[in-house]
Amino acid sequence: MSSTHSTVTVTVPATTANLGPGFDCFGAALTLYNQFKFSAIALNPSTPDQKTLQILVKGLEADRVIADETNLVYKAFAKFYAHLGQSPPPVEIEIELGVPLARGLGSSATAIAGGLMGANHLAGKPLTPLQLVDLAIDMEKHPDNVVPALLGGCRLAASTPEELATDRPGWEICDVPWHSEIVPVVAIPDFELATETARQVLPTHYTRADAIYNTAHLGLLLRGLATNNGQWLRVAMSDRLHQPYRKNLIPGYDAVHAAALNAGAYGLTISGAGPTLLALSSQGQSADVAIAMVEAWQKAGIKSQAQSVQIDQRGSVSVEAKSPLKGFPQNKIVNS
């Protein structure tokens, strides 16, 4: 076990999940970030009624974040210590938000990853990254957001069959090659879509044809991402498990989808549960795709912003002193 530290800052990337036909199992980390600073509070025995939890929030939509024991960052922090059979120590948490809330970019996954990473660091790192992944999936209930948030890159997660779950039951995680010429373009509208609402519209049963369709298209997507084969990507981004049902919750979806393809995108998918839409593009077409998506939503009376991002390969990173967000890629943002 490593020595403990009294202060740690954790930077966690946004994620895009349910990537194309990869519903609830496939996601990638993006170069947008939330940052969490954890500082142990030393209590004075002679001073009664000292606060054991302080949460300070700044950045995007900071006024909407709950700053008490129900905060998701703290719930993950407390879950870590409960896993160890301990009570969480007194802590001050400073949150700097750079990932929009409730937009399908994994803001909740950043909170879970940040809380677990911060707790693990303050406790002296008793858990391995894969053990943190298991705790995170247990909280989030599915792996496609929290796995890339913690580990970075593009990741596919598969549940381990019971007869094989001996040394480490739970999940098998594999990294997926993402060709450097393929650019994710995110278009973020100025309205929200709750994950619970997006799940309620999904059917409880699917046909065999739909299952086969998604299996084939996910396999093709994996190969298209690795090889930068544009034709494979155009076909592979199609899905029958969630997007046909969820797109009706996103005003302007069809227009934005068509505009992205007309501007040269390989394909478009709902990011997470939405309403953010993510297009895959070549380097040369990404700026045109971003502009086209914003303009399409604008014609539908919806404000949005779009930008080209990259795949974050580092995942959640912890340092012992606060490091500002400088040094991360600065991306051109197109606003309506």
mmCIF file of C-alpha atoms in Angstrom:
data_model
loop_
_atom_site.group_PDB
_atom_site.id
_atom_site.type_symbol
_atom_site.label_atom_id
_atom_site.label_comp_id
_atom_site.label_asym_id
_atom_site.label_seq_id
_atom_site.Cartn_x
_atom_site.Cartn_y
_atom_site.Cartn_z
ATOM 1 C CA MET A 1 0.000 0.000 0.000
ATOM 2 C CA SER A 2 1.277 3.439 -0.925
ATOM 3 C CA SER A 3 1.640 6.220 1.602
ATOM 4 C CA THR A 4 -1.415 8.431 2.073
ATOM 5 C CA HIS A 5 -1.663 12.031 0.905
ATOM 6 C CA SER A 6 -3.806 14.821 2.360
ATOM 7 C CA THR A 7 -4.624 16.489 -0.985
ATOM 8 C CA VAL A 8 -5.197 15.131 -4.476
ATOM 9 C CA THR A 9 -6.636 16.565 -7.685
ATOM 10 C CA VAL A 10 -8.305 14.216 -10.153
ATOM 11 C CA THR A 11 -8.996 15.184 -13.772
ATOM 12 C CA VAL A 12 -11.619 13.035 -15.501
ATOM 13 C CA PRO A 13 -12.536 13.086 -19.214
ATOM 14 C CA ALA A 14 -16.023 13.303 -20.658
ATOM 15 C CA THR A 15 -17.246 10.230 -22.485
ATOM 16 C CA THR A 16 -19.471 9.250 -25.369
ATOM 17 C CA ALA A 17 -21.290 5.982 -24.801
ATOM 18 C CA ASN A 18 -23.686 3.704 -26.691
ATOM 19 C CA LEU A 19 -21.425 4.422 -29.637
ATOM 20 C CA GLY A 20 -23.390 3.534 -32.777
ATOM 21 C CA PRO A 21 -24.589 -0.069 -32.310
ATOM 22 C CA GLY A 22 -22.565 -0.482 -29.091
ATOM 23 C CA PHE A 23 -25.492 -0.010 -26.723
ATOM 24 C CA ASP A 24 -24.533 -0.233 -23.018
ATOM 25 C CA CYS A 25 -21.143 -1.801 -23.762
ATOM 26 C CA PHE A 26 -19.045 0.540 -25.939
ATOM 27 C CA GLY A 27 -17.733 4.040 -25.269
ATOM 28 C CA ALA A 28 -14.805 6.415 -25.585
ATOM 29 C CA ALA A 29 -13.163 9.159 -23.535
ATOM 30 C CA LEU A 30 -13.161 12.669 -25.033
ATOM 31 C CA THR A 31 -10.950 15.713 -24.510
ATOM 32 C CA LEU A 32 -13.434 17.605 -22.336
ATOM 33 C CA TYR A 33 -12.823 17.505 -18.580
ATOM 34 C CA ASN A 34 -14.153 17.839 -15.065
ATOM 35 C CA GLN A 35 -11.690 18.324 -12.228
ATOM 36 C CA PHE A 36 -12.054 17.322 -8.572
ATOM 37 C CA LYS A 37 -9.778 18.369 -5.728
ATOM 38 C CA PHE A 38 -9.952 16.403 -2.461
ATOM 39 C CA SER A 39 -8.423 17.808 0.712
ATOM 40 C CA ALA A 40 -8.525 15.949 3.998
ATOM 41 C CA ILE A 41 -9.981 18.026 6.844
ATOM 42 C CA ALA A 42 -8.071 17.801 10.116
ATOM 43 C CA LEU A 43 -10.619 18.002 12.931
ATOM 44 C CA ASN A 44 -9.797 19.732 16.215
ATOM 45 C CA PRO A 45 -11.050 17.589 19.136
ATOM 46 C CA SER A 46 -11.583 20.699 21.232
ATOM 47 C CA THR A 47 -13.830 22.342 18.636
ATOM 48 C CA PRO A 48 -17.374 20.906 18.516
ATOM 49 C CA ASP A 49 -19.679 20.898 15.485
ATOM 50 C CA GLN A 50 -16.921 21.042 12.887
ATOM 51 C CA LYS A 51 -18.005 20.295 9.345
ATOM 52 C CA THR A 52 -16.858 16.900 8.066
ATOM 53 C CA LEU A 53 -17.857 17.647 4.456
ATOM 54 C CA GLN A 54 -17.414 20.796 2.409
ATOM 55 C CA ILE A 55 -18.196 20.917 -1.311
ATOM 56 C CA LEU A 56 -17.325 23.904 -3.496
ATOM 57 C CA VAL A 57 -18.417 23.987 -7.149
ATOM 58 C CA LYS A 58 -17.423 26.292 -10.003
ATOM 59 C CA GLY A 59 -17.550 26.234 -13.771
ATOM 60 C CA LEU A 60 -20.364 25.249 -16.155
ATOM 61 C CA GLU A 61 -23.776 25.186 -14.433
ATOM 62 C CA ALA A 62 -22.141 25.143 -10.997
ATOM 63 C CA ASP A 63 -25.272 26.515 -9.332
ATOM 64 C CA ARG A 64 -27.156 23.343 -10.270
ATOM 65 C CA VAL A 65 -24.858 20.950 -8.421
ATOM 66 C CA ILE A 66 -25.960 19.740 -4.981
ATOM 67 C CA ALA A 67 -23.302 20.405 -2.346
ATOM 68 C CA ASP A 68 -24.169 17.906 0.406
ATOM 69 C CA GLU A 69 -23.940 14.179 1.149
ATOM 70 C CA THR A 70 -26.165 13.390 -1.835
ATOM 71 C CA ASN A 71 -23.608 14.823 -4.278
ATOM 72 C CA LEU A 72 -22.594 12.010 -6.628
ATOM 73 C CA VAL A 73 -18.873 12.708 -6.212
ATOM 74 C CA TYR A 74 -19.195 12.310 -2.459
ATOM 75 C CA LYS A 75 -21.438 9.235 -2.798
ATOM 76 C CA ALA A 76 -18.668 7.573 -4.828
ATOM 77 C CA PHE A 77 -16.090 8.760 -2.273
ATOM 78 C CA ALA A 78 -18.157 7.228 0.553
ATOM 79 C CA LYS A 79 -18.784 4.004 -1.412
ATOM 80 C CA PHE A 80 -15.051 3.477 -1.717
ATOM 81 C CA TYR A 81 -14.581 3.601 2.066
ATOM 82 C CA ALA A 82 -17.660 1.432 2.626
ATOM 83 C CA HIS A 83 -16.020 -1.143 0.349
ATOM 84 C CA LEU A 84 -13.015 -1.071 2.683
ATOM 85 C CA GLY A 85 -15.289 -1.375 5.709
ATOM 86 C CA GLN A 86 -14.391 2.132 6.870
ATOM 87 C CA SER A 87 -16.162 5.441 7.432
ATOM 88 C CA PRO A 88 -15.207 8.187 4.980
ATOM 89 C CA PRO A 89 -12.779 10.734 6.442
ATOM 90 C CA PRO A 90 -13.677 14.433 6.729
ATOM 91 C CA VAL A 91 -13.030 15.989 3.339
ATOM 92 C CA GLU A 92 -13.303 19.175 1.330
ATOM 93 C CA ILE A 93 -14.146 18.647 -2.351
ATOM 94 C CA GLU A 94 -13.613 21.356 -4.953
ATOM 95 C CA ILE A 95 -15.337 20.660 -8.259
ATOM 96 C CA GLU A 96 -14.491 22.483 -11.489
ATOM 97 C CA LEU A 97 -16.993 21.651 -14.221
ATOM 98 C CA GLY A 98 -16.069 21.602 -17.897
ATOM 99 C CA VAL A 99 -18.513 18.889 -19.033
ATOM 100 C CA PRO A 100 -22.144 19.936 -19.586
ATOM 101 C CA LEU A 101 -24.706 18.334 -17.271
ATOM 102 C CA ALA A 102 -27.401 15.948 -18.535
ATOM 103 C CA ARG A 103 -26.277 16.195 -22.147
ATOM 104 C CA GLY A 104 -25.061 12.644 -22.846
ATOM 105 C CA LEU A 105 -21.366 13.334 -22.280
ATOM 106 C CA GLY A 106 -20.881 11.273 -19.135
ATOM 107 C CA SER A 107 -21.023 13.979 -16.462
ATOM 108 C CA SER A 108 -22.269 11.429 -13.911
ATOM 109 C CA ALA A 109 -19.479 9.037 -14.891
ATOM 110 C CA THR A 110 -16.893 11.768 -14.261
ATOM 111 C CA ALA A 111 -18.366 12.267 -10.790
ATOM 112 C CA ILE A 112 -18.193 8.561 -9.975
ATOM 113 C CA ALA A 113 -14.678 8.165 -11.376
ATOM 114 C CA GLY A 114 -13.494 11.316 -9.609
ATOM 115 C CA GLY A 115 -14.918 10.300 -6.250
ATOM 116 C CA LEU A 116 -13.448 6.800 -6.397
ATOM 117 C CA MET A 117 -10.042 8.001 -7.609
ATOM 118 C CA GLY A 118 -9.870 10.727 -4.962
ATOM 119 C CA ALA A 119 -10.783 8.331 -2.172
ATOM 120 C CA ASN A 120 -8.314 5.706 -3.377
ATOM 121 C CA HIS A 121 -5.514 8.259 -3.460
ATOM 122 C CA LEU A 122 -6.265 9.674 0.004
ATOM 123 C CA ALA A 123 -6.394 6.110 1.363
ATOM 124 C CA GLY A 124 -2.973 5.240 -0.081
ATOM 125 C CA LYS A 125 -4.159 3.488 -3.271
ATOM 126 C CA PRO A 126 -5.245 0.149 -1.780
ATOM 127 C CA LEU A 127 -7.330 -0.708 -4.879
ATOM 128 C CA THR A 128 -6.113 -1.369 -8.407
ATOM 129 C CA PRO A 129 -7.576 0.474 -11.416
ATOM 130 C CA LEU A 130 -9.627 -2.605 -12.357
ATOM 131 C CA GLN A 131 -11.043 -2.836 -8.831
ATOM 132 C CA LEU A 132 -12.085 0.812 -9.147
ATOM 133 C CA VAL A 133 -13.703 -0.059 -12.473
ATOM 134 C CA ASP A 134 -15.788 -2.751 -10.756
ATOM 135 C CA LEU A 135 -16.944 -0.296 -8.090
ATOM 136 C CA ALA A 136 -17.770 2.306 -10.730
ATOM 137 C CA ILE A 137 -19.832 -0.115 -12.817
ATOM 138 C CA ASP A 138 -21.659 -1.211 -9.666
ATOM 139 C CA MET A 139 -22.674 2.422 -9.123
ATOM 140 C CA GLU A 140 -23.465 3.322 -12.750
ATOM 141 C CA LYS A 141 -25.062 -0.104 -13.487
ATOM 142 C CA HIS A 142 -23.525 -0.302 -16.972
ATOM 143 C CA PRO A 143 -19.920 0.049 -18.145
ATOM 144 C CA ASP A 144 -19.923 2.140 -21.316
ATOM 145 C CA ASN A 145 -19.391 5.532 -19.616
ATOM 146 C CA VAL A 146 -17.404 4.816 -16.459
ATOM 147 C CA VAL A 147 -14.869 2.460 -18.059
ATOM 148 C CA PRO A 148 -13.426 5.008 -20.533
ATOM 149 C CA ALA A 149 -13.787 7.765 -17.904
ATOM 150 C CA LEU A 150 -11.439 5.822 -15.637
ATOM 151 C CA LEU A 151 -9.152 4.129 -18.169
ATOM 152 C CA GLY A 152 -9.287 6.479 -21.176
ATOM 153 C CA GLY A 153 -9.316 5.527 -24.835
ATOM 154 C CA CYS A 154 -12.056 3.644 -26.616
ATOM 155 C CA ARG A 155 -13.270 0.650 -24.607
ATOM 156 C CA LEU A 156 -15.512 -2.360 -25.051
ATOM 157 C CA ALA A 157 -16.791 -4.089 -21.916
ATOM 158 C CA ALA A 158 -18.242 -7.596 -21.776
ATOM 159 C CA SER A 159 -19.668 -9.342 -18.729
ATOM 160 C CA THR A 160 -17.719 -12.428 -17.716
ATOM 161 C CA PRO A 161 -19.678 -15.710 -18.000
ATOM 162 C CA GLU A 162 -20.348 -17.156 -14.572
ATOM 163 C CA GLU A 163 -18.378 -20.340 -15.238
ATOM 164 C CA LEU A 164 -15.282 -18.244 -16.090
ATOM 165 C CA ALA A 165 -15.604 -15.699 -13.286
ATOM 166 C CA THR A 166 -13.021 -17.165 -10.920
ATOM 167 C CA ASP A 167 -10.142 -14.776 -10.266
ATOM 168 C CA ARG A 168 -12.060 -11.568 -11.007
ATOM 169 C CA PRO A 169 -15.800 -11.873 -11.531
ATOM 170 C CA GLY A 170 -17.592 -9.104 -13.323
ATOM 171 C CA TRP A 171 -16.260 -7.612 -16.521
ATOM 172 C CA GLU A 172 -13.694 -8.113 -19.238
ATOM 173 C CA ILE A 173 -12.424 -4.810 -20.627
ATOM 174 C CA CYS A 174 -10.619 -4.423 -23.922
ATOM 175 C CA ASP A 175 -9.184 -1.342 -25.587
ATOM 176 C CA VAL A 176 -10.336 -0.616 -29.135
ATOM 177 C CA PRO A 177 -7.944 0.986 -31.648
ATOM 178 C CA TRP A 178 -9.197 4.354 -32.909
ATOM 179 C CA HIS A 179 -7.470 5.620 -36.049
ATOM 180 C CA SER A 180 -5.988 9.095 -35.579
ATOM 181 C CA GLU A 181 -7.616 10.371 -38.801
ATOM 182 C CA ILE A 182 -11.122 9.787 -37.432
ATOM 183 C CA VAL A 183 -12.385 12.903 -35.646
ATOM 184 C CA PRO A 184 -15.317 12.920 -33.191
ATOM 185 C CA VAL A 185 -17.466 16.032 -33.607
ATOM 186 C CA VAL A 186 -19.895 16.767 -30.752
ATOM 187 C CA ALA A 187 -22.924 19.013 -31.179
ATOM 188 C CA ILE A 188 -24.421 19.999 -27.830
ATOM 189 C CA PRO A 189 -27.918 21.559 -27.825
ATOM 190 C CA ASP A 190 -29.171 23.930 -25.146
ATOM 191 C CA PHE A 191 -31.745 21.478 -23.791
ATOM 192 C CA GLU A 192 -31.392 18.430 -21.557
ATOM 193 C CA LEU A 193 -32.544 14.838 -21.764
ATOM 194 C CA ALA A 194 -32.649 12.779 -18.587
ATOM 195 C CA THR A 195 -31.157 9.288 -18.872
ATOM 196 C CA GLU A 196 -34.199 7.849 -17.093
ATOM 197 C CA THR A 197 -36.503 9.367 -19.714
ATOM 198 C CA ALA A 198 -34.317 8.041 -22.532
ATOM 199 C CA ARG A 199 -34.432 4.528 -21.048
ATOM 200 C CA GLN A 200 -38.196 4.552 -20.616
ATOM 201 C CA VAL A 201 -38.788 4.714 -24.377
ATOM 202 C CA LEU A 202 -36.784 1.541 -25.066
ATOM 203 C CA PRO A 203 -38.613 -1.743 -25.654
ATOM 204 C CA THR A 204 -38.172 -4.592 -23.203
ATOM 205 C CA HIS A 205 -37.723 -7.169 -25.988
ATOM 206 C CA TYR A 206 -36.036 -7.140 -29.386
ATOM 207 C CA THR A 207 -36.336 -9.423 -32.395
ATOM 208 C CA ARG A 208 -33.662 -11.883 -33.399
ATOM 209 C CA ALA A 209 -33.167 -9.851 -36.587
ATOM 210 C CA ASP A 210 -32.388 -6.715 -34.556
ATOM 211 C CA ALA A 211 -29.918 -8.609 -32.352
ATOM 212 C CA ILE A 212 -28.112 -9.983 -35.409
ATOM 213 C CA TYR A 213 -28.165 -6.560 -37.067
ATOM 214 C CA ASN A 214 -26.452 -4.862 -34.115
ATOM 215 C CA THR A 215 -23.942 -7.663 -33.648
ATOM 216 C CA ALA A 216 -22.840 -7.385 -37.267
ATOM 217 C CA HIS A 217 -22.712 -3.599 -37.243
ATOM 218 C CA LEU A 218 -20.721 -3.446 -33.996
ATOM 219 C CA GLY A 219 -18.130 -5.807 -35.468
ATOM 220 C CA LEU A 220 -17.929 -3.649 -38.578
ATOM 221 C CA LEU A 221 -17.600 -0.494 -36.454
ATOM 222 C CA LEU A 222 -14.631 -1.957 -34.573
ATOM 223 C CA ARG A 223 -12.862 -2.654 -37.850
ATOM 224 C CA GLY A 224 -13.800 0.712 -39.334
ATOM 225 C CA LEU A 225 -12.417 2.614 -36.343
ATOM 226 C CA ALA A 226 -9.165 0.665 -36.475
ATOM 227 C CA THR A 227 -8.603 1.021 -40.220
ATOM 228 C CA ASN A 228 -10.179 4.393 -41.057
ATOM 229 C CA ASN A 229 -12.350 2.703 -43.666
ATOM 230 C CA GLY A 230 -14.975 5.359 -44.357
ATOM 231 C CA GLN A 231 -17.417 3.045 -46.138
ATOM 232 C CA TRP A 232 -17.367 0.588 -43.247
ATOM 233 C CA LEU A 233 -17.984 3.440 -40.807
ATOM 234 C CA ARG A 234 -20.919 4.759 -42.856
ATOM 235 C CA VAL A 235 -22.620 1.380 -42.658
ATOM 236 C CA ALA A 236 -21.490 0.491 -39.134
ATOM 237 C CA MET A 237 -22.935 3.509 -37.294
ATOM 238 C CA SER A 238 -26.474 2.233 -37.854
ATOM 239 C CA ASP A 239 -28.332 0.801 -34.852
ATOM 240 C CA ARG A 240 -31.661 -0.837 -34.014
ATOM 241 C CA LEU A 241 -31.540 -1.077 -30.205
ATOM 242 C CA HIS A 242 -31.787 2.496 -28.955
ATOM 243 C CA GLN A 243 -31.442 5.263 -31.540
ATOM 244 C CA PRO A 244 -34.698 4.609 -33.459
ATOM 245 C CA TYR A 245 -36.587 5.067 -30.181
ATOM 246 C CA ARG A 246 -34.576 7.880 -28.616
ATOM 247 C CA LYS A 247 -34.238 10.128 -31.651
ATOM 248 C CA ASN A 248 -37.875 11.190 -31.240
ATOM 249 C CA LEU A 249 -36.904 12.746 -27.884
ATOM 250 C CA ILE A 250 -34.376 15.012 -29.631
ATOM 251 C CA PRO A 251 -36.006 17.828 -31.642
ATOM 252 C CA GLY A 252 -34.226 18.368 -34.937
ATOM 253 C CA TYR A 253 -32.472 14.998 -34.886
ATOM 254 C CA ASP A 254 -33.252 14.043 -38.482
ATOM 255 C CA ALA A 255 -32.204 17.461 -39.802
ATOM 256 C CA VAL A 256 -28.905 17.422 -37.889
ATOM 257 C CA HIS A 257 -28.235 13.843 -38.975
ATOM 258 C CA ALA A 258 -28.805 14.691 -42.636
ATOM 259 C CA ALA A 259 -26.745 17.884 -42.399
ATOM 260 C CA ALA A 260 -23.778 16.048 -40.890
ATOM 261 C CA LEU A 261 -23.805 13.407 -43.628
ATOM 262 C CA ASN A 262 -24.186 16.021 -46.352
ATOM 263 C CA ALA A 263 -21.162 17.862 -44.933
ATOM 264 C CA GLY A 264 -19.030 14.737 -45.224
ATOM 265 C CA ALA A 265 -19.467 12.899 -41.906
ATOM 266 C CA TYR A 266 -19.146 9.117 -41.989
ATOM 267 C CA GLY A 267 -22.056 8.757 -39.612
ATOM 268 C CA LEU A 268 -23.827 10.172 -36.579
ATOM 269 C CA THR A 269 -24.931 8.721 -33.279
ATOM 270 C CA ILE A 270 -26.674 9.846 -30.116
ATOM 271 C CA SER A 271 -23.984 10.403 -27.489
ATOM 272 C CA GLY A 272 -24.911 8.457 -24.392
ATOM 273 C CA ALA A 273 -28.617 8.958 -23.746
ATOM 274 C CA GLY A 274 -28.523 12.296 -25.617
ATOM 275 C CA PRO A 275 -29.338 14.958 -26.513
ATOM 276 C CA THR A 276 -25.739 15.586 -27.662
ATOM 277 C CA LEU A 277 -25.141 14.158 -31.120
ATOM 278 C CA LEU A 278 -21.727 12.842 -32.144
ATOM 279 C CA ALA A 279 -20.546 12.600 -35.739
ATOM 280 C CA LEU A 280 -17.474 10.788 -37.010
ATOM 281 C CA SER A 281 -15.545 12.669 -39.658
ATOM 282 C CA SER A 282 -12.236 12.873 -41.458
ATOM 283 C CA GLN A 283 -9.762 15.521 -40.347
ATOM 284 C CA GLY A 284 -10.456 17.593 -43.447
ATOM 285 C CA GLN A 285 -14.238 17.584 -43.095
ATOM 286 C CA SER A 286 -14.625 18.016 -39.323
ATOM 287 C CA ALA A 287 -14.976 21.820 -39.335
ATOM 288 C CA ASP A 288 -17.658 21.687 -42.046
ATOM 289 C CA VAL A 289 -19.502 18.969 -40.160
ATOM 290 C CA ALA A 290 -19.536 21.045 -36.950
ATOM 291 C CA ILE A 291 -20.903 24.098 -38.774
ATOM 292 C CA ALA A 292 -23.551 22.056 -40.586
ATOM 293 C CA MET A 293 -24.836 20.501 -37.349
ATOM 294 C CA VAL A 294 -25.151 23.861 -35.611
ATOM 295 C CA GLU A 295 -26.887 25.429 -38.599
ATOM 296 C CA ALA A 296 -29.365 22.552 -38.865
ATOM 297 C CA TRP A 297 -30.355 22.905 -35.230
ATOM 298 C CA GLN A 298 -30.537 26.674 -35.627
ATOM 299 C CA LYS A 299 -33.052 26.258 -38.463
ATOM 300 C CA ALA A 300 -35.095 24.113 -36.081
ATOM 301 C CA GLY A 301 -35.070 26.958 -33.541
ATOM 302 C CA ILE A 302 -32.554 25.303 -31.227
ATOM 303 C CA LYS A 303 -29.312 26.873 -30.041
ATOM 304 C CA SER A 304 -26.294 24.592 -29.896
ATOM 305 C CA GLN A 305 -22.538 24.521 -29.968
ATOM 306 C CA ALA A 306 -20.336 22.066 -31.808
ATOM 307 C CA GLN A 307 -16.658 21.262 -31.719
ATOM 308 C CA SER A 308 -14.145 18.735 -32.917
ATOM 309 C CA VAL A 309 -12.567 16.803 -30.057
ATOM 310 C CA GLN A 310 -10.052 14.016 -29.699
ATOM 311 C CA ILE A 311 -9.969 10.658 -27.951
ATOM 312 C CA ASP A 312 -8.477 11.096 -24.484
ATOM 313 C CA GLN A 313 -5.991 8.274 -23.964
ATOM 314 C CA ARG A 314 -5.124 8.922 -20.320
ATOM 315 C CA GLY A 315 -8.426 8.513 -18.513
ATOM 316 C CA SER A 316 -8.671 9.729 -14.937
ATOM 317 C CA VAL A 317 -5.417 11.299 -13.769
ATOM 318 C CA SER A 318 -4.552 12.166 -10.168
ATOM 319 C CA VAL A 319 -1.852 14.527 -8.918
ATOM 320 C CA GLU A 320 -0.960 15.595 -5.410
ATOM 321 C CA ALA A 321 -1.377 19.308 -6.053
ATOM 322 C CA LYS A 322 -3.979 21.120 -8.083
ATOM 323 C CA SER A 323 -3.122 21.348 -11.776
ATOM 324 C CA PRO A 324 -5.250 23.774 -13.817
ATOM 325 C CA LEU A 325 -6.905 22.656 -17.004
ATOM 326 C CA LYS A 326 -4.272 24.334 -19.165
ATOM 327 C CA GLY A 327 -2.304 21.979 -21.364
ATOM 328 C CA PHE A 328 -5.345 20.110 -22.664
ATOM 329 C CA PRO A 329 -6.265 20.525 -26.337
ATOM 330 C CA GLN A 330 -8.078 23.760 -27.092
ATOM 331 C CA ASN A 331 -10.786 23.034 -29.641
ATOM 332 C CA LYS A 332 -12.569 25.431 -31.959
ATOM 333 C CA ILE A 333 -16.197 25.788 -30.862
ATOM 334 C CA VAL A 334 -18.983 26.647 -33.291
ATOM 335 C CA ASN A 335 -21.981 28.333 -31.671
ATOM 336 C CA SER A 336 -25.406 29.130 -32.988
#
